[in-house]
Short mmCIF file of N, CA and C in Angstrom, two decimals:
data_model
loop_
_atom_site.label_atom_id
_atom_site.label_comp_id
_atom_site.label_asym_id
_atom_site.label_seq_id
_atom_site.Cartn_x
_atom_site.Cartn_y
_atom_site.Cartn_z
N MET U 1 98.44 119.57 112.91
CA MET U 1 97.15 118.96 112.61
C MET U 1 97.27 118.11 111.44
N GLU U 2 98.07 118.46 110.42
CA GLU U 2 98.06 117.76 109.13
C GLU U 2 98.62 116.29 109.34
N LYS U 3 99.71 116.24 110.17
CA LYS U 3 100.34 114.90 110.42
C LYS U 3 99.33 114.00 111.10
N LYS U 4 98.69 114.55 112.12
CA LYS U 4 97.76 113.74 112.83
C LYS U 4 96.58 113.40 111.97
N PHE U 5 96.14 114.34 111.08
CA PHE U 5 94.99 114.06 110.16
C PHE U 5 95.41 112.87 109.18
N LEU U 6 96.60 112.98 108.72
CA LEU U 6 97.03 111.99 107.70
C LEU U 6 97.27 110.62 108.39
N ALA U 7 97.74 110.69 109.68
CA ALA U 7 97.99 109.36 110.44
C ALA U 7 96.60 108.72 110.71
N LYS U 8 95.56 109.54 111.01
CA LYS U 8 94.23 108.97 111.23
C LYS U 8 93.66 108.51 109.91
N SER U 9 94.01 109.23 108.76
CA SER U 9 93.47 108.76 107.44
C SER U 9 94.09 107.37 107.14
N LEU U 10 95.28 107.10 107.62
CA LEU U 10 95.96 105.84 107.27
C LEU U 10 95.16 104.69 108.04
N LEU U 11 94.61 104.97 109.12
CA LEU U 11 93.79 104.04 109.91
C LEU U 11 92.51 103.74 109.06
N ILE U 12 91.94 104.78 108.46
CA ILE U 12 90.83 104.43 107.50
C ILE U 12 91.21 103.55 106.42
N TRP U 13 92.35 103.85 105.85
CA TRP U 13 92.83 102.98 104.71
C TRP U 13 93.09 101.61 105.20
N LEU U 14 93.64 101.42 106.36
CA LEU U 14 93.79 100.11 106.91
C LEU U 14 92.52 99.29 107.11
N SER U 15 91.34 100.00 107.35
CA SER U 15 90.10 99.29 107.34
C SER U 15 89.63 98.78 106.01
N ILE U 16 90.19 99.37 104.91
CA ILE U 16 89.87 98.95 103.56
C ILE U 16 90.59 97.58 103.21
N THR U 17 91.80 97.46 103.70
CA THR U 17 92.58 96.33 103.28
C THR U 17 91.97 95.03 103.52
N PRO U 18 91.39 94.70 104.68
CA PRO U 18 90.73 93.46 104.79
C PRO U 18 89.53 93.22 103.83
N LEU U 19 88.94 94.31 103.51
CA LEU U 19 87.78 94.19 102.53
C LEU U 19 88.40 93.84 101.14
N ALA U 20 89.50 94.40 100.82
CA ALA U 20 90.18 94.13 99.59
C ALA U 20 90.62 92.71 99.46
N VAL U 21 91.18 92.17 100.62
CA VAL U 21 91.48 90.80 100.61
C VAL U 21 90.37 89.87 100.49
N LEU U 22 89.34 90.12 101.23
CA LEU U 22 88.05 89.37 101.19
C LEU U 22 87.47 89.43 99.76
N ASN U 23 87.60 90.55 99.14
CA ASN U 23 87.05 90.70 97.71
C ASN U 23 87.81 89.83 96.81
N GLY U 24 89.16 89.73 97.02
CA GLY U 24 90.01 88.80 96.21
C GLY U 24 89.52 87.38 96.37
N GLY U 25 89.33 86.96 97.64
CA GLY U 25 88.85 85.64 97.87
C GLY U 25 87.47 85.36 97.19
N LEU U 26 86.61 86.33 97.38
CA LEU U 26 85.25 86.24 96.76
C LEU U 26 85.33 86.00 95.18
N ARG U 27 86.24 86.79 94.67
CA ARG U 27 86.47 86.70 93.14
C ARG U 27 86.97 85.40 92.79
N GLU U 28 88.05 84.86 93.48
CA GLU U 28 88.68 83.62 93.07
C GLU U 28 87.89 82.42 93.38
N TYR U 29 87.12 82.35 94.54
CA TYR U 29 86.47 81.14 94.91
C TYR U 29 84.98 81.11 94.60
N ILE U 30 84.39 82.26 94.40
CA ILE U 30 82.95 82.31 94.13
C ILE U 30 82.59 82.93 92.80
N LEU U 31 83.15 84.10 92.49
CA LEU U 31 82.79 84.73 91.24
C LEU U 31 83.41 84.08 90.08
N ALA U 32 84.65 83.80 90.08
CA ALA U 32 85.36 83.27 88.84
C ALA U 32 84.77 81.91 88.47
N PRO U 33 84.59 80.97 89.32
CA PRO U 33 83.88 79.78 88.85
C PRO U 33 82.56 79.91 88.23
N ARG U 34 81.78 81.03 88.72
CA ARG U 34 80.41 81.15 88.14
C ARG U 34 80.37 82.12 86.91
N LEU U 35 81.23 83.13 86.97
CA LEU U 35 81.20 84.18 85.95
C LEU U 35 82.35 84.14 84.94
N GLY U 36 83.35 83.35 85.20
CA GLY U 36 84.50 83.36 84.27
C GLY U 36 85.24 84.61 84.20
N ALA U 37 85.43 85.13 82.95
CA ALA U 37 86.18 86.34 82.82
C ALA U 37 85.47 87.58 83.41
N ALA U 38 84.18 87.53 83.49
CA ALA U 38 83.41 88.65 83.96
C ALA U 38 83.68 88.88 85.47
N ALA U 39 84.28 87.90 86.16
CA ALA U 39 84.55 88.02 87.60
C ALA U 39 85.49 89.17 87.87
N GLN U 40 86.47 89.46 87.01
CA GLN U 40 87.45 90.48 87.25
C GLN U 40 86.67 91.88 87.29
N PRO U 41 86.01 92.30 86.33
CA PRO U 41 85.27 93.63 86.44
C PRO U 41 84.24 93.72 87.52
N VAL U 42 83.56 92.63 87.74
CA VAL U 42 82.56 92.60 88.90
C VAL U 42 83.30 92.76 90.20
N SER U 43 84.35 92.10 90.37
CA SER U 43 85.15 92.22 91.60
C SER U 43 85.77 93.64 91.78
N GLY U 44 86.16 94.23 90.68
CA GLY U 44 86.67 95.59 90.68
C GLY U 44 85.60 96.61 91.10
N LEU U 45 84.38 96.36 90.55
CA LEU U 45 83.32 97.33 90.92
C LEU U 45 82.88 97.14 92.38
N LEU U 46 82.84 95.90 92.90
CA LEU U 46 82.63 95.69 94.33
C LEU U 46 83.61 96.31 95.21
N LEU U 47 84.88 96.21 94.76
CA LEU U 47 85.93 96.89 95.61
C LEU U 47 85.83 98.44 95.62
N LEU U 48 85.35 99.00 94.45
CA LEU U 48 85.19 100.46 94.26
C LEU U 48 84.02 100.83 95.32
N LEU U 49 82.97 100.06 95.37
CA LEU U 49 81.91 100.29 96.23
C LEU U 49 82.32 100.21 97.71
N CYS U 50 83.12 99.17 98.01
CA CYS U 50 83.72 99.03 99.47
C CYS U 50 84.58 100.32 99.81
N VAL U 51 85.39 100.79 98.93
CA VAL U 51 86.31 101.84 99.20
C VAL U 51 85.39 103.10 99.41
N PHE U 52 84.42 103.33 98.57
CA PHE U 52 83.59 104.45 98.71
C PHE U 52 82.77 104.34 100.07
N ALA U 53 82.21 103.18 100.42
CA ALA U 53 81.48 103.11 101.61
C ALA U 53 82.29 103.37 102.88
N VAL U 54 83.53 102.82 102.96
CA VAL U 54 84.42 103.07 104.07
C VAL U 54 84.73 104.60 104.18
N ALA U 55 85.15 105.13 102.99
CA ALA U 55 85.46 106.52 102.97
C ALA U 55 84.24 107.40 103.40
N TYR U 56 83.07 107.02 102.89
CA TYR U 56 81.84 107.81 103.29
C TYR U 56 81.55 107.74 104.75
N LEU U 57 81.79 106.58 105.27
CA LEU U 57 81.50 106.45 106.74
C LEU U 57 82.44 107.13 107.69
N PHE U 58 83.77 106.98 107.26
CA PHE U 58 84.77 107.37 108.28
C PHE U 58 85.52 108.69 108.07
N ILE U 59 85.53 109.17 106.85
CA ILE U 59 86.18 110.42 106.54
C ILE U 59 85.60 111.65 107.34
N PRO U 60 84.30 111.68 107.47
CA PRO U 60 83.74 112.76 108.25
C PRO U 60 84.24 112.83 109.70
N ARG U 61 84.65 111.76 110.19
CA ARG U 61 85.04 111.67 111.61
C ARG U 61 86.43 112.38 111.76
N LEU U 62 87.13 112.67 110.66
CA LEU U 62 88.37 113.34 110.76
C LEU U 62 88.19 114.84 110.95
N GLY U 63 86.99 115.34 110.65
CA GLY U 63 86.72 116.79 110.81
C GLY U 63 87.02 117.44 109.51
N LYS U 64 86.82 118.81 109.58
CA LYS U 64 87.00 119.67 108.38
C LYS U 64 88.43 119.88 108.15
N ALA U 65 88.86 119.94 106.92
CA ALA U 65 90.21 120.26 106.46
C ALA U 65 90.08 120.90 105.09
N GLY U 66 91.23 121.41 104.66
CA GLY U 66 91.27 122.02 103.36
C GLY U 66 91.45 120.92 102.21
N ARG U 67 91.19 121.37 101.02
CA ARG U 67 91.29 120.44 99.88
C ARG U 67 92.63 119.79 99.78
N PRO U 68 93.72 120.53 100.05
CA PRO U 68 95.04 119.99 99.99
C PRO U 68 95.19 118.70 100.91
N ALA U 69 94.61 118.75 102.06
CA ALA U 69 94.69 117.65 103.05
C ALA U 69 94.07 116.50 102.49
N TYR U 70 92.96 116.58 101.74
CA TYR U 70 92.26 115.42 101.23
C TYR U 70 92.98 114.91 100.00
N ARG U 71 93.62 115.80 99.32
CA ARG U 71 94.44 115.34 98.20
C ARG U 71 95.66 114.55 98.63
N LYS U 72 96.29 115.02 99.72
CA LYS U 72 97.42 114.27 100.35
C LYS U 72 96.97 112.94 100.88
N MET U 73 95.80 112.96 101.40
CA MET U 73 95.22 111.69 101.94
C MET U 73 95.04 110.68 100.75
N GLY U 74 94.48 111.11 99.61
CA GLY U 74 94.41 110.27 98.46
C GLY U 74 95.76 109.73 97.97
N ILE U 75 96.78 110.54 97.99
CA ILE U 75 98.15 110.12 97.49
C ILE U 75 98.67 109.13 98.54
N LEU U 76 98.47 109.39 99.83
CA LEU U 76 98.91 108.47 100.81
C LEU U 76 98.24 107.10 100.68
N TRP U 77 96.86 107.09 100.38
CA TRP U 77 96.07 105.83 100.20
C TRP U 77 96.62 105.15 98.99
N VAL U 78 96.93 105.81 97.86
CA VAL U 78 97.46 105.13 96.70
C VAL U 78 98.87 104.52 96.96
N ALA U 79 99.65 105.25 97.61
CA ALA U 79 101.00 104.84 97.87
C ALA U 79 100.88 103.55 98.73
N ALA U 80 100.06 103.63 99.85
CA ALA U 80 99.95 102.57 100.74
C ALA U 80 99.37 101.31 100.04
N THR U 81 98.41 101.48 99.18
CA THR U 81 97.73 100.41 98.43
C THR U 81 98.77 99.74 97.52
N ILE U 82 99.61 100.50 96.80
CA ILE U 82 100.60 99.90 95.89
C ILE U 82 101.70 99.12 96.65
N VAL U 83 102.13 99.72 97.72
CA VAL U 83 103.17 99.10 98.58
C VAL U 83 102.58 97.83 99.27
N PHE U 84 101.46 97.94 99.69
CA PHE U 84 100.75 96.70 100.34
C PHE U 84 100.63 95.63 99.28
N GLU U 85 100.20 95.96 98.03
CA GLU U 85 99.92 94.93 97.04
C GLU U 85 101.23 94.34 96.70
N PHE U 86 102.20 95.03 96.42
CA PHE U 86 103.52 94.40 96.03
C PHE U 86 104.23 93.62 97.16
N LEU U 87 104.05 94.10 98.39
CA LEU U 87 104.62 93.35 99.46
C LEU U 87 103.88 92.04 99.70
N LEU U 88 102.54 92.09 99.63
CA LEU U 88 101.74 90.91 99.81
C LEU U 88 102.00 89.89 98.63
N GLY U 89 102.08 90.44 97.43
CA GLY U 89 102.36 89.59 96.25
C GLY U 89 103.73 88.94 96.32
N SER U 90 104.72 89.69 96.78
CA SER U 90 106.03 89.13 96.96
C SER U 90 106.05 88.06 98.07
N ALA U 91 105.43 88.37 99.18
CA ALA U 91 105.27 87.38 100.32
C ALA U 91 104.59 86.13 99.82
N LEU U 92 103.66 86.17 98.88
CA LEU U 92 102.99 85.04 98.30
C LEU U 92 103.72 84.32 97.24
N GLY U 93 104.84 84.87 96.80
CA GLY U 93 105.66 84.33 95.79
C GLY U 93 105.26 84.70 94.35
N MET U 94 104.42 85.66 94.20
CA MET U 94 104.02 86.09 92.85
C MET U 94 105.11 86.76 92.12
N PRO U 95 105.22 86.40 90.85
CA PRO U 95 106.31 87.03 90.06
C PRO U 95 105.85 88.50 89.79
N LEU U 96 106.86 89.42 89.62
CA LEU U 96 106.58 90.80 89.39
C LEU U 96 105.75 91.06 88.16
N GLY U 97 105.98 90.32 87.14
CA GLY U 97 105.19 90.41 85.86
C GLY U 97 103.68 90.16 86.14
N GLU U 98 103.46 89.15 86.90
CA GLU U 98 102.03 88.80 87.28
C GLU U 98 101.42 89.92 87.99
N MET U 99 102.16 90.50 88.90
CA MET U 99 101.52 91.61 89.73
C MET U 99 101.31 92.82 88.85
N LEU U 100 102.16 93.07 87.95
CA LEU U 100 102.06 94.19 86.95
C LEU U 100 100.90 94.01 86.04
N MET U 101 100.54 92.76 85.71
CA MET U 101 99.41 92.46 84.86
C MET U 101 98.10 92.92 85.42
N ALA U 102 98.11 93.14 86.76
CA ALA U 102 96.79 93.58 87.42
C ALA U 102 96.42 95.02 86.88
N TYR U 103 97.47 95.74 86.46
CA TYR U 103 97.27 97.11 86.02
C TYR U 103 96.92 97.18 84.44
N ASN U 104 96.69 96.10 83.81
CA ASN U 104 96.37 96.10 82.40
C ASN U 104 94.83 96.00 82.34
N ILE U 105 94.18 97.09 82.09
CA ILE U 105 92.75 97.18 82.00
C ILE U 105 92.24 96.38 80.77
N PHE U 106 93.07 96.13 79.82
CA PHE U 106 92.58 95.40 78.62
C PHE U 106 92.32 93.91 78.93
N THR U 107 92.71 93.45 80.06
CA THR U 107 92.38 92.09 80.50
C THR U 107 91.08 91.99 81.15
N GLY U 108 90.37 93.07 81.41
CA GLY U 108 89.11 93.09 82.10
C GLY U 108 89.41 93.38 83.63
N ASN U 109 90.65 93.48 83.99
CA ASN U 109 90.92 93.84 85.36
C ASN U 109 90.72 95.29 85.69
N LEU U 110 89.94 95.67 86.61
CA LEU U 110 89.68 97.10 86.90
C LEU U 110 90.63 97.56 88.03
N TRP U 111 91.67 96.80 88.39
CA TRP U 111 92.51 97.23 89.47
C TRP U 111 93.10 98.56 89.29
N LEU U 112 93.51 98.98 88.09
CA LEU U 112 93.98 100.31 87.96
C LEU U 112 92.91 101.38 88.21
N ALA U 113 91.67 101.14 87.82
CA ALA U 113 90.57 102.03 88.10
C ALA U 113 90.32 102.12 89.64
N VAL U 114 90.50 101.00 90.31
CA VAL U 114 90.33 101.01 91.80
C VAL U 114 91.41 101.87 92.45
N VAL U 115 92.67 101.70 91.92
CA VAL U 115 93.77 102.54 92.57
C VAL U 115 93.54 103.95 92.26
N VAL U 116 93.17 104.34 91.11
CA VAL U 116 92.86 105.74 90.77
C VAL U 116 91.72 106.24 91.67
N PHE U 117 90.73 105.43 91.73
CA PHE U 117 89.63 105.84 92.52
C PHE U 117 89.95 106.04 94.02
N ILE U 118 90.85 105.12 94.52
CA ILE U 118 91.25 105.30 95.94
C ILE U 118 91.92 106.66 96.10
N GLY U 119 92.61 107.08 95.07
CA GLY U 119 93.29 108.44 95.24
C GLY U 119 92.35 109.57 95.22
N PHE U 120 91.22 109.42 94.54
CA PHE U 120 90.26 110.49 94.52
C PHE U 120 89.14 110.44 95.59
N ALA U 121 88.96 109.22 96.15
CA ALA U 121 87.90 108.98 97.06
C ALA U 121 87.87 109.98 98.24
N PRO U 122 88.96 110.26 98.89
CA PRO U 122 88.83 111.23 100.00
C PRO U 122 88.35 112.58 99.65
N SER U 123 88.79 113.16 98.53
CA SER U 123 88.28 114.45 98.02
C SER U 123 86.89 114.39 97.63
N ILE U 124 86.54 113.29 96.93
CA ILE U 124 85.05 113.13 96.49
C ILE U 124 84.14 113.14 97.70
N VAL U 125 84.51 112.33 98.61
CA VAL U 125 83.60 112.11 99.81
C VAL U 125 83.52 113.39 100.62
N ALA U 126 84.75 114.02 100.85
CA ALA U 126 84.86 115.32 101.61
C ALA U 126 83.84 116.33 100.97
N LYS U 127 83.89 116.42 99.66
CA LYS U 127 83.01 117.31 98.92
C LYS U 127 81.55 116.94 99.12
N MET U 128 81.23 115.64 98.89
CA MET U 128 79.88 115.16 99.03
C MET U 128 79.31 115.43 100.49
N ARG U 129 80.17 115.19 101.41
CA ARG U 129 79.75 115.29 102.87
C ARG U 129 79.81 116.76 103.36
N GLY U 130 80.37 117.65 102.51
CA GLY U 130 80.41 119.05 102.92
C GLY U 130 81.40 119.36 104.05
N ILE U 131 82.48 118.59 104.10
CA ILE U 131 83.45 118.76 105.16
C ILE U 131 84.80 119.39 104.67
N VAL U 132 84.74 119.88 103.40
CA VAL U 132 86.05 120.59 102.96
C VAL U 132 85.92 122.03 103.34
N ASN U 133 87.00 122.57 103.88
CA ASN U 133 87.04 123.99 104.20
C ASN U 133 87.13 124.77 102.94
#
């Protein structure tokens, strides 16, 4: 059951990735020209809301499971997010240093908070929705 559960949870994560890409476009082409440096944290908060909304809508469809299953789901989501980010950045020719700068919260970028939230979102949502065994 757990392998199937985690495989299905990866499908939920996959539904977050286009939202993250769209959020990046929104930040670069709409928010940044209008908000300047404030675009980074606003974009981060929007992405947090997107992650929460997707998790809230789809995690209950997986059914009840124990807390460890939701923790593993969060770890899987974090790993998939980081791998996706670095693969996409590499494919786009971004230098490693530039990709790592996204994790510096002192620049106003909330990406690290988003990644941490992605890890906790499955457990938070499962508890909120009462689906944890």
